[in-house]
Amino acid sequence: MWIPITLAAATFQVLRTSRQHGLRDQLSTVGAGFVRYFYGAPLALALSATWFGLGGRDLPHVPPRFWLIITTAGLAQIGGTIALLQAFKGRDFALGTVYAKTEVIQVAIVSALALGESLRALGWASAAVCMVGVAWLAGHGDLRRVLRRAGDPAALLGIAAGGLFGAAAVGIRGASNALGDAPAFDRALLTLTVMLTIQTIVNGAYLGWRDRPELRRTVTAWRAALPVGVLSLAGSTGWAVAVTLENAAKVRTLGQVELLLAFVIARRQGDSHTRAELAASALVLAGVVGVVLTG
């Protein structure tokens, strides 16, 4: 089940990112990023209330360590977003994106060290192939230029973002596993609801301190922002369920199909692509398939 759930989550993420990009006319980059939490958390709370309250489902037992794990995961995801946004500031969008995708390997390392869930040898090799393909594709077919700039601030921030996103993914799995043997969806939903609530409080407090007018704009732009919240909740629920069911490294590697989806959409819209980009796409797909089958 984790494979179709991951593919659905990646699709929702592509759609959410597209809608978030449209918000840039009304909100700053930080504001556009905040709406995923601000509008996603109430929806998650409503879903949890319906599922556990009206649905009569028993809440999973929550041990003390759950709160530390999920708070750390939520803060890591916020930190990853900030690092990535900082990488983009110097017009280094492609470079920051490329090095953020080192998440594929970083999440595998963190999973092995923190949860004892290591990939098999062929899985590690396939993850590396996928990462190279993603970097090649995100670098618009010029991998050598990307490698030459490995020491740039944008590259270092991208690597930091990838590590933090990887830590968040592993943290979500760890927090969900801490909830015992309750059904996977129940554990994933509770984990996601708590994390989104924490992220909304932290991010909202930061915006309230640094930029209150922007915080107000996230409310007045609700018509455009609400679909972002809905898509964010759908995607985040998919990711949470997937990493509850399967090793986070395998889930995040398969999740790289989001880049292929964006690539296909751009191609259908008439964008032309080089042979190098097509070869990079094939490399991503080969790596993904390798991790799923042999990881």
Coordinates of C-alpha atoms in Angstrom, one line a residue:
M1 CA 0.0 0.0 0.0
W2 CA 2.9 2.4 0.7
I3 CA 3.7 2.7 -3.0
P4 CA 0.4 4.1 -4.3
I5 CA 0.1 6.3 -1.2
T6 CA 3.5 7.8 -1.8
L7 CA 2.7 8.4 -5.5
A8 CA -0.5 10.2 -4.4
A9 CA 1.4 12.3 -1.8
A10 CA 4.0 13.3 -4.4
T11 CA 1.2 14.3 -6.8
F12 CA -0.5 16.4 -4.2
Q13 CA 2.8 18.0 -3.3
V14 CA 3.4 19.1 -6.9
L15 CA -0.1 20.6 -7.1
R16 CA 0.4 22.3 -3.7
T17 CA 3.7 23.8 -4.8
S18 CA 2.0 25.1 -8.0
R19 CA -0.7 26.8 -6.0
Q20 CA 1.8 28.2 -3.5
H21 CA 3.8 29.7 -6.4
G22 CA 0.6 31.5 -7.4
L23 CA 0.3 33.1 -3.9
R24 CA 3.6 35.0 -4.5
D25 CA 1.6 37.8 -6.0
Q26 CA -0.2 38.3 -2.7
L27 CA 2.2 37.1 -0.1
S28 CA 5.9 37.0 0.6
T29 CA 7.9 33.7 0.3
V30 CA 7.6 33.2 4.1
G31 CA 3.9 34.0 4.1
A32 CA 3.2 31.6 1.2
G33 CA 5.1 28.9 3.0
F34 CA 3.2 29.6 6.3
V35 CA -0.3 29.0 4.8
R36 CA 0.4 25.3 4.4
Y37 CA 0.5 25.1 8.2
F38 CA -2.0 27.8 9.0
Y39 CA -4.8 26.3 6.8
G40 CA -3.6 22.7 7.1
A41 CA -3.7 22.5 10.9
P42 CA -7.4 23.4 11.4
L43 CA -8.3 20.9 8.6
A44 CA -6.2 18.2 10.3
L45 CA -7.8 19.0 13.7
A46 CA -11.3 18.7 12.1
L47 CA -10.4 15.4 10.4
S48 CA -9.0 14.1 13.7
A49 CA -12.1 15.2 15.6
T50 CA -14.3 13.5 13.0
W51 CA -12.2 10.3 12.8
F52 CA -11.6 9.8 16.6
G53 CA -14.7 11.6 17.9
L54 CA -17.6 11.0 15.6
G55 CA -16.1 7.9 14.2
G56 CA -15.6 6.4 17.6
R57 CA -12.0 5.4 17.0
D58 CA -9.8 5.0 20.1
L59 CA -6.9 7.5 20.4
P60 CA -3.5 5.7 20.3
H61 CA -1.6 5.7 23.6
V62 CA 0.8 8.6 23.5
P63 CA 4.1 8.0 25.4
P64 CA 6.2 11.0 26.7
R65 CA 8.9 10.4 24.0
F66 CA 6.3 11.0 21.3
W67 CA 6.2 14.8 22.1
L68 CA 9.9 15.2 21.9
I69 CA 10.2 13.3 18.6
I70 CA 7.4 15.0 16.8
T71 CA 8.4 18.5 18.1
T72 CA 11.9 17.9 16.8
A73 CA 10.6 16.7 13.5
G74 CA 8.3 19.7 13.1
L75 CA 11.0 22.2 13.9
A76 CA 13.4 20.3 11.5
Q77 CA 10.9 20.7 8.7
I78 CA 10.5 24.5 9.4
G79 CA 14.3 24.8 9.6
G80 CA 14.7 22.9 6.2
T81 CA 12.2 25.3 4.6
I82 CA 14.0 28.4 6.0
A83 CA 17.4 27.0 4.7
L84 CA 16.0 26.3 1.3
L85 CA 14.4 29.8 1.1
Q86 CA 17.7 31.3 2.1
A87 CA 19.4 29.3 -0.7
F88 CA 16.9 30.8 -3.2
K89 CA 17.5 34.4 -2.1
G90 CA 20.6 34.8 -4.2
R91 CA 18.8 33.7 -7.4
D92 CA 20.3 30.2 -6.8
F93 CA 17.0 28.4 -7.0
A94 CA 18.3 25.5 -9.1
L95 CA 21.5 25.1 -7.1
G96 CA 19.6 25.1 -3.8
T97 CA 17.1 22.6 -5.1
V98 CA 19.9 20.3 -6.4
Y99 CA 21.7 20.1 -3.1
A100 CA 18.5 19.9 -1.1
K101 CA 17.8 16.6 -3.0
T102 CA 20.8 15.1 -1.2
E103 CA 17.9 14.3 1.2
V104 CA 17.6 11.0 -0.6
I105 CA 20.9 9.8 0.8
Q106 CA 20.7 11.8 4.1
V107 CA 17.4 10.3 5.1
A108 CA 18.8 6.8 4.4
I109 CA 21.7 7.6 6.7
V110 CA 19.5 9.0 9.4
S111 CA 17.1 6.1 9.2
A112 CA 20.0 3.6 9.6
L113 CA 21.5 5.5 12.6
A114 CA 18.4 6.6 14.4
L115 CA 15.9 3.8 13.7
G116 CA 18.3 0.9 12.7
E117 CA 16.5 0.7 9.3
S118 CA 19.2 0.5 6.8
L119 CA 18.8 -0.1 3.1
R120 CA 20.3 -3.2 1.4
A121 CA 23.5 -2.8 -0.6
L122 CA 21.6 -2.5 -3.9
G123 CA 19.2 -0.1 -2.3
W124 CA 22.0 2.3 -1.3
A125 CA 23.4 2.1 -4.9
S126 CA 19.9 2.8 -6.3
A127 CA 19.4 5.7 -3.9
A128 CA 22.7 7.2 -5.1
V129 CA 21.7 6.7 -8.7
C130 CA 18.4 8.5 -8.0
M131 CA 20.2 11.4 -6.3
V132 CA 22.5 11.9 -9.2
G133 CA 19.6 11.8 -11.6
V134 CA 17.7 14.4 -9.5
A135 CA 20.7 16.6 -9.3
W136 CA 21.3 16.3 -13.1
L137 CA 17.7 17.1 -13.9
A138 CA 17.4 20.0 -11.4
G139 CA 20.6 21.4 -12.8
H140 CA 19.0 21.5 -16.3
G141 CA 21.3 18.8 -17.6
D142 CA 24.6 20.5 -16.6
L143 CA 25.8 18.4 -13.7
R144 CA 29.5 19.5 -14.0
R145 CA 28.5 23.2 -13.3
V146 CA 26.5 22.1 -10.3
L147 CA 29.4 20.1 -8.9
R148 CA 31.9 22.9 -9.4
R149 CA 29.7 25.1 -7.2
A150 CA 29.5 22.6 -4.4
G151 CA 31.1 25.0 -1.9
D152 CA 28.7 27.9 -2.7
P153 CA 26.5 29.2 0.2
A154 CA 23.4 28.1 -1.8
A155 CA 24.8 24.6 -2.1
L156 CA 25.6 24.4 1.6
L157 CA 22.2 25.7 2.6
G158 CA 20.6 23.2 0.2
I159 CA 22.5 20.4 1.9
A160 CA 21.4 21.7 5.3
A161 CA 17.8 21.8 4.0
G162 CA 18.1 18.2 2.7
G163 CA 19.4 17.0 6.1
L164 CA 16.6 18.8 8.0
F165 CA 13.9 17.4 5.7
G166 CA 15.4 14.0 6.0
A167 CA 15.4 14.3 9.8
A168 CA 11.8 15.4 9.7
A169 CA 10.8 12.4 7.6
V170 CA 12.6 10.0 10.0
G171 CA 11.1 11.8 13.0
I172 CA 7.6 11.4 11.7
R173 CA 8.2 7.7 11.3
G174 CA 9.7 7.5 14.8
A175 CA 6.9 9.4 16.4
S176 CA 4.3 7.3 14.6
N177 CA 6.0 4.1 15.7
A178 CA 6.0 5.4 19.3
L179 CA 2.2 5.2 19.3
G180 CA 2.3 1.5 19.6
D181 CA 0.3 -1.0 17.5
A182 CA -2.7 1.2 16.7
P183 CA -3.8 1.1 13.0
A184 CA -1.4 2.9 10.7
F185 CA -3.8 5.6 9.6
D186 CA -4.7 6.4 13.2
R187 CA -1.1 6.8 14.2
A188 CA -0.3 8.8 11.1
L189 CA -3.2 11.2 11.5
L190 CA -2.5 11.9 15.1
T191 CA 1.2 12.4 14.4
L192 CA 0.4 14.8 11.5
T193 CA -2.2 16.8 13.5
V194 CA 0.1 17.3 16.4
M195 CA 3.0 18.3 14.1
L196 CA 1.0 20.8 12.0
T197 CA -0.4 22.4 15.2
I198 CA 3.1 22.8 16.6
Q199 CA 4.4 24.3 13.3
T200 CA 1.4 26.7 13.1
I201 CA 2.1 28.0 16.6
V202 CA 5.9 28.3 16.0
N203 CA 5.6 29.9 12.6
G204 CA 2.7 32.1 13.5
A205 CA 4.6 33.4 16.6
Y206 CA 7.6 34.2 14.4
L207 CA 5.5 36.1 11.8
G208 CA 3.7 37.9 14.6
W209 CA 7.0 39.0 16.0
R210 CA 8.7 39.9 12.7
D211 CA 6.0 40.8 10.3
R212 CA 2.5 41.3 11.6
P213 CA 1.1 42.8 8.3
E214 CA 2.2 39.7 6.5
L215 CA 0.4 37.5 9.1
R216 CA -2.7 39.5 8.5
R217 CA -2.4 39.1 4.7
T218 CA -2.3 35.3 5.1
V219 CA -5.8 35.7 6.6
T220 CA -7.2 38.1 4.0
A221 CA -5.9 35.9 1.2
W222 CA -7.9 32.9 2.4
R223 CA -9.6 32.3 -0.9
A224 CA -6.3 31.6 -2.7
A225 CA -4.6 30.1 0.4
L226 CA -7.3 27.6 1.4
P227 CA -6.7 25.2 -1.6
V228 CA -3.0 25.2 -0.6
G229 CA -4.1 24.1 2.9
V230 CA -6.3 21.3 1.5
L231 CA -3.6 20.0 -0.9
S232 CA -1.0 20.3 1.8
L233 CA -3.1 18.2 4.2
A234 CA -3.7 15.6 1.5
G235 CA 0.0 15.4 0.7
S236 CA 1.2 15.5 4.3
T237 CA -1.3 12.8 5.2
G238 CA 0.0 10.6 2.4
W239 CA 3.6 11.1 3.5
A240 CA 2.8 10.4 7.1
V241 CA 0.9 7.2 6.3
A242 CA 3.6 6.1 3.9
V243 CA 6.5 6.5 6.4
T244 CA 4.4 4.8 9.0
L245 CA 4.1 1.8 6.8
E246 CA 7.6 1.7 5.3
N247 CA 11.2 2.8 5.8
A248 CA 11.4 6.6 5.4
A249 CA 14.4 6.2 3.0
K250 CA 12.4 4.1 0.5
V251 CA 9.4 6.5 0.8
R252 CA 11.4 9.7 0.2
T253 CA 13.3 8.1 -2.7
L254 CA 10.1 7.0 -4.4
G255 CA 8.8 10.5 -3.6
Q256 CA 11.4 12.0 -6.0
V257 CA 8.9 11.1 -8.8
E258 CA 7.5 14.6 -8.0
L259 CA 10.3 16.0 -10.0
L260 CA 9.5 13.7 -12.9
L261 CA 5.8 14.7 -12.6
A262 CA 6.7 18.4 -12.8
F263 CA 9.0 17.6 -15.8
V264 CA 6.2 15.8 -17.6
I265 CA 3.7 18.6 -16.9
A266 CA 6.2 21.2 -18.3
R267 CA 6.8 19.0 -21.4
R268 CA 3.0 18.7 -22.0
Q269 CA 2.7 22.5 -21.7
G270 CA 5.2 22.9 -24.6
D271 CA 8.5 23.2 -22.9
S272 CA 11.4 21.7 -24.7
H273 CA 14.1 19.6 -23.0
T274 CA 17.6 18.5 -23.9
R275 CA 18.8 14.9 -24.3
A276 CA 20.8 15.4 -21.0
E277 CA 17.5 16.2 -19.2
L278 CA 15.8 13.2 -20.7
A279 CA 18.8 11.0 -19.7
A280 CA 18.6 12.5 -16.1
S281 CA 14.9 11.6 -16.0
A282 CA 15.7 8.0 -16.9
L283 CA 18.3 7.9 -14.2
V284 CA 15.9 9.1 -11.6
L285 CA 13.3 6.5 -12.6
A286 CA 15.9 3.7 -12.6
G287 CA 17.1 4.7 -9.1
V288 CA 13.5 4.9 -7.8
V289 CA 12.6 1.5 -9.2
G290 CA 15.9 0.1 -7.8
V291 CA 15.1 1.3 -4.3
V292 CA 11.5 0.0 -4.4
L293 CA 12.5 -3.4 -5.7
T294 CA 15.8 -4.0 -3.9
G295 CA 15.9 -1.5 -1.0

